[in-house]
CSV table of C-alpha atoms in Angstrom, one decimal:
chain,number,residue,atom,x,y,z
A,286,UNK,CA,0.0,0.0,0.0
A,287,UNK,CA,1.3,3.5,-0.9
A,288,UNK,CA,1.9,6.2,1.7
A,289,UNK,CA,-1.3,7.5,3.3
A,290,UNK,CA,-2.5,11.1,2.5
A,291,UNK,CA,-3.8,12.5,5.8
A,292,UNK,CA,-6.1,15.0,4.1
A,293,UNK,CA,-8.0,12.2,2.4
A,294,UNK,CA,-8.9,10.8,5.9
A,295,UNK,CA,-10.2,14.2,7.0
A,296,UNK,CA,-12.2,14.5,3.7
A,297,UNK,CA,-13.8,11.1,4.0
A,298,UNK,CA,-14.7,11.6,7.7
A,299,UNK,CA,-16.3,15.0,6.9
A,300,UNK,CA,-18.1,13.5,4.0
A,301,UNK,CA,-19.8,11.0,6.3
A,302,UNK,CA,-20.5,13.7,8.9
A,303,UNK,CA,-18.5,12.0,11.7
A,304,UNK,CA,-16.5,13.8,14.4
A,305,UNK,CA,-13.0,12.6,15.2
A,306,UNK,CA,-14.4,11.1,18.4
A,307,UNK,CA,-17.2,9.3,16.6
A,308,UNK,CA,-14.8,7.8,14.0
A,309,UNK,CA,-12.4,6.8,16.8
A,310,UNK,CA,-15.2,5.0,18.6
A,311,UNK,CA,-16.2,3.1,15.5
A,312,UNK,CA,-12.6,2.1,14.7
A,313,UNK,CA,-11.8,1.1,18.3
A,314,UNK,CA,-8.9,3.6,18.6
A,315,UNK,CA,-8.4,6.8,20.6
A,316,UNK,CA,-9.4,10.3,19.4
A,317,UNK,CA,-5.7,11.2,19.6
A,318,UNK,CA,-5.0,8.5,17.0
A,319,UNK,CA,-7.5,10.0,14.6
A,320,UNK,CA,-5.9,13.4,15.2
A,321,UNK,CA,-2.5,11.9,14.4
A,322,UNK,CA,-3.8,10.2,11.3
A,323,UNK,CA,-5.2,13.5,10.0
A,324,UNK,CA,-2.1,15.5,10.7
A,325,UNK,CA,0.2,12.9,9.4
A,326,UNK,CA,2.0,12.4,12.7
A,327,UNK,CA,1.2,8.7,12.3
A,328,UNK,CA,-0.6,6.4,9.9
A,329,UNK,CA,-3.2,3.7,10.5
A,330,UNK,CA,-1.9,0.2,10.2
A,331,UNK,CA,-3.3,-2.0,7.4
A,332,UNK,CA,-6.0,-3.5,9.5
A,333,UNK,CA,-7.2,-0.1,10.7
A,334,UNK,CA,-7.1,1.3,7.2
A,335,UNK,CA,-9.2,-1.5,5.8
A,336,UNK,CA,-11.7,-1.0,8.6
A,337,UNK,CA,-11.7,2.7,8.0
A,338,UNK,CA,-12.3,2.3,4.3
A,339,UNK,CA,-15.2,0.0,4.8
A,340,UNK,CA,-16.8,2.3,7.5
A,341,UNK,CA,-16.4,5.5,5.4
A,342,UNK,CA,-17.3,3.7,2.2
A,343,UNK,CA,-14.2,4.7,0.3
A,344,UNK,CA,-11.8,2.3,-1.4
A,345,UNK,CA,-8.5,2.0,0.4
A,346,UNK,CA,-6.7,3.5,-2.6
A,347,UNK,CA,-8.6,6.7,-2.0
A,348,UNK,CA,-6.5,7.3,1.2
A,349,UNK,CA,-3.3,6.9,-0.8
A,350,UNK,CA,-4.0,9.4,-3.6
A,351,UNK,CA,-1.1,11.9,-3.6
A,352,UNK,CA,-3.2,14.8,-4.8
A,353,UNK,CA,-5.8,15.8,-2.2
A,354,UNK,CA,-9.4,16.4,-3.0
A,355,UNK,CA,-10.3,20.0,-3.7
A,356,UNK,CA,-11.7,22.0,-0.9
A,357,UNK,CA,-14.6,24.4,-1.3
A,358,UNK,CA,-14.2,27.3,1.1
A,359,UNK,CA,-17.0,28.1,3.5
A,360,UNK,CA,-17.9,31.3,1.7
A,361,UNK,CA,-17.1,30.1,-1.8
A,362,UNK,CA,-20.5,28.5,-2.1
A,363,UNK,CA,-24.0,30.1,-2.0
A,364,UNK,CA,-26.5,28.0,-0.2
A,365,UNK,CA,-30.2,28.3,-0.8
A,366,UNK,CA,-30.9,28.2,2.9
A,367,UNK,CA,-28.6,28.3,5.9
A,368,UNK,CA,-31.2,28.6,8.7
A,369,UNK,CA,-31.7,24.8,9.2
A,370,UNK,CA,-28.2,23.7,8.3
A,371,UNK,CA,-25.5,22.5,10.8
A,372,UNK,CA,-21.8,23.0,10.1
A,373,UNK,CA,-21.5,19.2,9.7
A,374,UNK,CA,-24.3,19.2,7.1
A,375,UNK,CA,-22.9,22.1,5.2
A,376,UNK,CA,-19.4,20.5,5.1
A,377,UNK,CA,-20.9,17.2,4.0
A,378,UNK,CA,-22.6,19.0,1.1
A,379,UNK,CA,-19.4,20.8,0.2
A,380,UNK,CA,-17.4,17.6,0.2
A,381,UNK,CA,-20.1,16.1,-2.2
A,382,UNK,CA,-19.4,19.1,-4.4
A,383,UNK,CA,-15.7,18.4,-4.4
A,384,UNK,CA,-16.4,14.9,-5.5
A,385,UNK,CA,-18.6,16.3,-8.3
A,386,UNK,CA,-15.5,18.4,-9.4
A,387,UNK,CA,-13.5,15.2,-9.5
A,388,UNK,CA,-16.2,13.4,-11.6
A,389,UNK,CA,-16.6,16.4,-13.9
A,390,UNK,CA,-12.8,16.6,-14.5
A,391,UNK,CA,-12.8,12.9,-15.4
A,392,UNK,CA,-15.7,13.4,-17.9
A,393,UNK,CA,-14.0,16.5,-19.4
A,394,UNK,CA,-10.9,14.5,-20.2
A,395,UNK,CA,-13.1,12.3,-22.4
A,396,UNK,CA,-15.8,14.7,-23.7
A,397,UNK,CA,-16.0,18.2,-25.0
A,398,UNK,CA,-18.7,19.8,-22.8
A,399,UNK,CA,-20.3,23.3,-23.3
A,400,UNK,CA,-18.2,26.1,-21.9
A,401,UNK,CA,-19.6,28.7,-19.4
A,402,UNK,CA,-21.6,31.5,-21.0
A,403,UNK,CA,-22.6,33.6,-18.0
A,404,UNK,CA,-22.7,37.4,-18.1
A,405,UNK,CA,-21.9,39.6,-15.1
A,406,UNK,CA,-25.2,41.3,-14.2
A,407,UNK,CA,-24.2,42.3,-10.7
A,408,UNK,CA,-24.9,46.0,-11.4
A,409,UNK,CA,-28.6,45.3,-12.2
A,410,UNK,CA,-31.5,44.8,-9.7
A,411,UNK,CA,-33.1,41.3,-9.7
A,412,UNK,CA,-36.1,42.0,-12.0
A,413,UNK,CA,-34.0,43.8,-14.6
A,414,UNK,CA,-31.2,41.2,-14.4
A,415,UNK,CA,-33.7,38.4,-15.1
A,416,UNK,CA,-35.2,40.3,-18.1
A,417,UNK,CA,-31.7,41.1,-19.4
A,418,UNK,CA,-30.5,37.5,-19.2
A,419,UNK,CA,-33.7,36.3,-21.0
A,420,UNK,CA,-33.0,38.7,-23.8
A,421,UNK,CA,-29.3,37.7,-24.0
A,422,UNK,CA,-30.2,34.1,-24.2
A,423,UNK,CA,-33.0,34.6,-26.7
A,424,UNK,CA,-35.7,33.2,-24.4
A,425,UNK,CA,-38.3,35.9,-25.0
A,426,UNK,CA,-41.1,35.9,-22.5
A,427,UNK,CA,-42.3,32.3,-22.9
A,428,UNK,CA,-42.1,29.6,-20.2
A,429,UNK,CA,-38.8,27.8,-19.9
A,430,UNK,CA,-39.4,24.1,-20.8
A,431,UNK,CA,-36.5,22.6,-18.9
A,432,UNK,CA,-34.3,24.6,-16.4
A,433,UNK,CA,-31.7,21.9,-16.0
A,434,UNK,CA,-31.1,21.5,-19.7
A,435,UNK,CA,-31.0,25.3,-20.1
A,436,UNK,CA,-28.3,25.6,-17.4
A,437,UNK,CA,-26.3,22.8,-19.0
A,438,UNK,CA,-26.4,24.4,-22.4
A,439,UNK,CA,-24.8,27.5,-20.9
A,440,UNK,CA,-21.9,25.5,-19.4
A,441,UNK,CA,-23.3,25.1,-15.9
A,442,UNK,CA,-22.7,21.7,-14.4
A,443,UNK,CA,-25.7,20.4,-12.6
A,444,UNK,CA,-25.6,17.6,-10.0
A,445,UNK,CA,-27.8,16.3,-7.3
A,446,UNK,CA,-27.1,16.8,-3.6
A,447,UNK,CA,-26.1,13.6,-1.9
A,448,UNK,CA,-28.9,11.9,0.1
A,449,UNK,CA,-27.0,12.5,3.3
A,450,UNK,CA,-27.4,16.2,2.7
A,451,UNK,CA,-31.0,16.2,1.7
A,452,UNK,CA,-31.8,18.8,4.3
A,453,UNK,CA,-29.8,21.2,2.2
A,454,UNK,CA,-32.0,23.0,-0.4
A,455,UNK,CA,-29.4,23.8,-3.1
A,456,UNK,CA,-26.1,25.6,-3.6
A,457,UNK,CA,-23.9,26.8,-6.3
A,458,UNK,CA,-20.1,27.5,-6.6
A,459,UNK,CA,-17.3,27.8,-9.1
A,460,UNK,CA,-14.5,25.4,-9.8
A,461,UNK,CA,-11.9,27.3,-11.8
A,462,UNK,CA,-13.9,28.8,-14.7
A,463,UNK,CA,-16.7,26.3,-14.4
A,464,UNK,CA,-20.0,27.1,-12.5
A,465,UNK,CA,-21.7,24.3,-10.6
A,466,UNK,CA,-25.3,24.0,-9.3
A,467,UNK,CA,-26.3,21.3,-6.8
A,468,UNK,CA,-30.0,20.6,-6.5
A,469,UNK,CA,-32.0,18.8,-3.9
A,470,UNK,CA,-33.8,16.2,-6.0
A,471,UNK,CA,-35.7,15.0,-3.1
A,472,UNK,CA,-37.9,18.1,-3.4
A,473,UNK,CA,-40.7,18.5,-5.9
A,474,UNK,CA,-39.9,19.2,-9.6
A,475,UNK,CA,-41.4,22.7,-9.3
A,476,UNK,CA,-39.3,23.6,-6.3
A,477,UNK,CA,-36.2,22.2,-7.9
A,478,UNK,CA,-36.8,24.4,-10.9
A,479,UNK,CA,-37.1,27.4,-8.7
A,480,UNK,CA,-33.9,26.4,-6.8
A,481,UNK,CA,-32.1,26.2,-10.2
A,482,UNK,CA,-33.2,29.7,-11.1
A,483,UNK,CA,-32.3,31.0,-7.7
A,484,UNK,CA,-28.8,29.6,-8.0
A,485,UNK,CA,-28.5,31.0,-11.5
A,486,UNK,CA,-29.3,34.4,-10.0
A,487,UNK,CA,-26.3,34.0,-7.7
A,488,UNK,CA,-24.0,33.0,-10.5
A,489,UNK,CA,-24.8,36.1,-12.6
A,490,UNK,CA,-25.4,38.7,-9.9
A,491,UNK,CA,-23.1,37.7,-7.1
A,492,UNK,CA,-20.0,37.0,-9.2
A,493,UNK,CA,-17.6,39.1,-7.1
A,494,UNK,CA,-18.7,37.9,-3.7
A,495,UNK,CA,-18.6,34.2,-4.8
A,496,UNK,CA,-15.2,34.6,-6.4
A,497,UNK,CA,-13.7,36.3,-3.3
A,498,UNK,CA,-15.4,34.3,-0.7
A,499,UNK,CA,-17.4,37.1,0.8
A,500,UNK,CA,-20.1,36.4,3.4
A,501,UNK,CA,-23.6,36.5,1.9
A,502,UNK,CA,-26.6,37.6,3.9
A,503,UNK,CA,-30.4,37.3,4.0
A,504,UNK,CA,-30.8,40.2,1.5
A,505,UNK,CA,-28.8,38.5,-1.1
A,506,UNK,CA,-30.9,35.4,-0.8
A,507,UNK,CA,-34.1,37.5,-1.1
A,508,UNK,CA,-32.7,39.0,-4.3
A,509,UNK,CA,-31.9,35.6,-5.7
A,510,UNK,CA,-35.5,34.6,-5.0
A,511,UNK,CA,-36.7,37.7,-6.7
A,512,UNK,CA,-34.5,36.9,-9.7
A,513,UNK,CA,-35.8,33.4,-9.8
A,514,UNK,CA,-39.4,34.5,-9.8
A,515,UNK,CA,-38.8,37.1,-12.6
A,516,UNK,CA,-36.7,34.7,-14.7
A,517,UNK,CA,-39.3,31.9,-14.5
A,518,UNK,CA,-42.3,34.2,-14.7
A,519,UNK,CA,-41.6,37.3,-16.8
A,520,UNK,CA,-43.7,40.3,-15.6
A,521,UNK,CA,-45.4,41.2,-18.8
A,522,UNK,CA,-46.5,37.6,-19.5
A,523,UNK,CA,-47.7,37.1,-15.9
A,524,UNK,CA,-49.8,40.2,-16.1
A,525,UNK,CA,-51.2,39.3,-19.5
A,526,UNK,CA,-52.2,35.9,-18.0
A,527,UNK,CA,-53.9,37.3,-14.9
A,528,UNK,CA,-56.7,35.0,-13.9
A,529,UNK,CA,-60.3,36.2,-13.5
A,530,UNK,CA,-60.2,35.2,-9.8
A,531,UNK,CA,-57.3,34.4,-7.5
A,532,UNK,CA,-58.4,30.9,-6.4
A,533,UNK,CA,-56.5,27.6,-6.3
A,534,UNK,CA,-58.7,26.4,-9.2
A,535,UNK,CA,-57.4,29.1,-11.6
A,536,UNK,CA,-53.8,29.2,-10.3
A,537,UNK,CA,-53.5,25.4,-10.9
A,538,UNK,CA,-53.9,26.0,-14.6
A,539,UNK,CA,-51.2,28.7,-14.6
A,540,UNK,CA,-48.7,26.7,-12.5
A,541,UNK,CA,-48.6,24.1,-15.2
A,542,UNK,CA,-48.0,26.8,-17.8
A,543,UNK,CA,-45.0,28.3,-16.0
A,544,UNK,CA,-43.7,25.1,-14.3
A,545,UNK,CA,-43.6,26.6,-10.8
A,546,UNK,CA,-45.2,25.8,-7.4
A,547,UNK,CA,-48.6,27.1,-6.5
A,548,UNK,CA,-47.1,29.2,-3.7
A,549,UNK,CA,-44.4,30.7,-6.0
A,550,UNK,CA,-47.0,31.7,-8.5
A,551,UNK,CA,-49.2,33.3,-5.9
A,552,UNK,CA,-46.2,35.2,-4.6
A,553,UNK,CA,-45.3,36.4,-8.0
A,554,UNK,CA,-48.8,37.8,-8.7
A,555,UNK,CA,-48.6,39.6,-5.3
A,556,UNK,CA,-45.1,41.0,-6.0
A,557,UNK,CA,-46.4,42.5,-9.3
A,558,UNK,CA,-49.3,44.1,-7.5
A,559,UNK,CA,-51.9,42.0,-9.3
A,560,UNK,CA,-53.6,40.9,-6.2
A,561,UNK,CA,-54.4,42.8,-3.0
A,562,UNK,CA,-52.5,42.0,0.2
A,563,UNK,CA,-55.8,40.8,1.7
A,564,UNK,CA,-56.5,38.6,-1.3
A,565,UNK,CA,-52.9,37.3,-1.2
A,566,UNK,CA,-53.1,36.4,2.5
A,567,UNK,CA,-56.4,34.6,2.0
A,568,UNK,CA,-54.8,32.7,-0.9
A,569,UNK,CA,-51.8,31.7,1.2
A,570,UNK,CA,-54.2,30.5,4.0
A,571,UNK,CA,-56.1,28.4,1.5
A,572,UNK,CA,-52.9,26.9,0.0
A,573,UNK,CA,-51.7,26.0,3.5
A,574,UNK,CA,-55.0,24.5,4.6
A,575,UNK,CA,-55.0,22.3,1.5
A,576,UNK,CA,-51.5,21.1,2.4
A,577,UNK,CA,-50.1,22.4,-0.8
A,578,UNK,CA,-47.0,24.0,0.7
A,579,UNK,CA,-45.5,20.6,1.5
A,580,UNK,CA,-47.3,18.5,-1.1
A,581,UNK,CA,-47.4,20.2,-4.5
A,582,UNK,CA,-50.8,19.6,-6.2
A,583,UNK,CA,-50.8,18.0,-9.7
A,584,UNK,CA,-47.0,17.7,-9.7
A,585,UNK,CA,-45.1,18.2,-13.0
A,586,UNK,CA,-42.7,15.7,-14.4
A,587,UNK,CA,-39.2,15.9,-13.0
A,588,UNK,CA,-36.5,17.4,-15.2
A,589,UNK,CA,-33.4,15.3,-15.9
A,590,UNK,CA,-29.9,16.1,-17.1
A,591,UNK,CA,-29.5,15.8,-20.8
A,592,UNK,CA,-25.7,16.1,-20.5
A,593,UNK,CA,-25.1,13.4,-17.9
A,594,UNK,CA,-27.5,11.0,-19.7
A,595,UNK,CA,-25.6,11.6,-22.9
A,596,UNK,CA,-22.3,11.0,-21.2
A,597,UNK,CA,-23.4,7.8,-19.5
A,598,UNK,CA,-25.0,6.5,-22.7
A,599,UNK,CA,-21.8,7.1,-24.7
A,600,UNK,CA,-19.8,5.4,-22.1
A,601,UNK,CA,-22.2,2.5,-21.8
A,602,UNK,CA,-21.9,2.0,-25.6
A,603,UNK,CA,-18.2,1.4,-24.9
A,604,UNK,CA,-19.0,-1.0,-22.0
A,605,UNK,CA,-17.9,1.6,-19.4
A,606,UNK,CA,-20.3,2.0,-16.6
A,607,UNK,CA,-20.5,3.7,-13.2
A,608,UNK,CA,-18.3,1.0,-11.6
A,609,UNK,CA,-15.5,1.8,-14.0
A,610,UNK,CA,-15.8,5.5,-13.4
A,611,UNK,CA,-15.8,5.0,-9.7
A,612,UNK,CA,-12.8,2.7,-9.9
A,613,UNK,CA,-10.9,5.2,-12.0
A,614,UNK,CA,-11.6,8.0,-9.4
A,615,UNK,CA,-11.0,5.8,-6.4
A,616,UNK,CA,-14.5,6.4,-5.0
A,617,UNK,CA,-17.5,4.3,-4.5
A,618,UNK,CA,-20.3,3.8,-7.0
A,619,UNK,CA,-22.6,5.2,-4.3
A,620,UNK,CA,-21.0,8.6,-4.7
A,621,UNK,CA,-21.8,8.7,-8.4
A,622,UNK,CA,-25.3,7.5,-7.8
A,623,UNK,CA,-25.9,10.1,-5.1
A,624,UNK,CA,-24.7,13.0,-7.3
A,625,UNK,CA,-26.8,11.9,-10.3
A,626,UNK,CA,-29.9,10.9,-8.2
A,627,UNK,CA,-33.1,11.5,-10.2
A,628,UNK,CA,-31.0,13.3,-12.8
A,629,UNK,CA,-30.1,10.3,-14.9
A,630,UNK,CA,-31.3,6.8,-15.7
A,631,UNK,CA,-29.5,4.1,-13.7
A,632,UNK,CA,-26.8,2.7,-16.0
A,633,UNK,CA,-25.2,-0.7,-15.2
A,634,UNK,CA,-22.7,-2.6,-17.3
A,635,UNK,CA,-20.3,-5.4,-16.6
A,636,UNK,CA,-17.5,-4.3,-14.3
A,637,UNK,CA,-14.7,-6.1,-16.1
A,638,UNK,CA,-14.1,-3.4,-18.8
A,639,UNK,CA,-10.5,-2.2,-19.2
A,640,UNK,CA,-11.1,0.2,-22.1
A,641,UNK,CA,-8.6,3.0,-22.2
A,642,UNK,CA,-10.8,6.1,-22.8
A,643,UNK,CA,-8.1,8.7,-22.1
A,644,UNK,CA,-6.3,7.9,-25.4
A,645,UNK,CA,-9.4,8.3,-27.5
A,646,UNK,CA,-10.5,11.4,-29.3
A,647,UNK,CA,-12.8,13.5,-27.1
A,648,UNK,CA,-16.3,13.5,-28.6
A,649,UNK,CA,-18.3,16.7,-28.5
A,650,UNK,CA,-21.7,16.8,-26.8
A,651,UNK,CA,-24.4,19.1,-28.1
A,652,UNK,CA,-27.3,20.0,-25.9
A,653,UNK,CA,-30.5,20.7,-27.7
């Protein structure tokens, strides 16, 4: 076995949301031993390493990789919601993001993917920024059929949040020149679409703060929400489609048209002054009493990743599946499945392939 990389032990422990004391207890060693493993003062013996690898669900080779996993700084990512998130949960989600960087780098060595095409709209208020981006991307004022595929066509890499971090709504970050968005695919399709638009707002309006790791506050999150509402539901079209009465019956028809939640649609009409405050409050009460804040009525079909499905299909045609990808990256298949959960079809091929894809010409993928 090669020399142990201490930072890989720390990464794997954080990924599984374990404290040093918890890991020590599971391994039957002292907390000081874990501290020494992670600082490099000492290394686990072969038996302890094997037990650690099994417990943390990482291949033993992962702990011997010379190049450490990338680290996403605490303020380098913009989270959809921080109120219900513990530090352990946030760090778990960030470590999932680092694995996604690793997977994306592996894919980009083999495929030509769309490059980032994101303008800097930080000098514009949310409503104007959303309208400007729609004009720049030639979207007009029509509903957006698929947010995930739109983001991917503009060079944004979209992954699912790992199941362990399902309490996290969504977050976005940059890896070099590549923007990433992580969506909680345990949520309804409508809410995931809104989260995708929210994170897009951060990527085009909060460029400086994200690049320089500045702390983001509640106001920035509110503005990202405002951007998302305006981007998914352009003001002129929403006003033109004003219902004869603000009832759940009429709003249900419009929510299918825009692909948003009932609550988001009601809020948008209120933000544009199309319904009185009294009428909006009553509508919110009606939505809550019907249970539609937690269980979306008449849910839409979930959006999937066109890019990841095309990549996996191309690899499968060469008898290369998730097991081969995981083996090449020294991670478990579970990590790939978690990061593509509900974004792709499950692809399984024989695990005995030894095809050398690195030496092949990189095919280009076109998103339509």
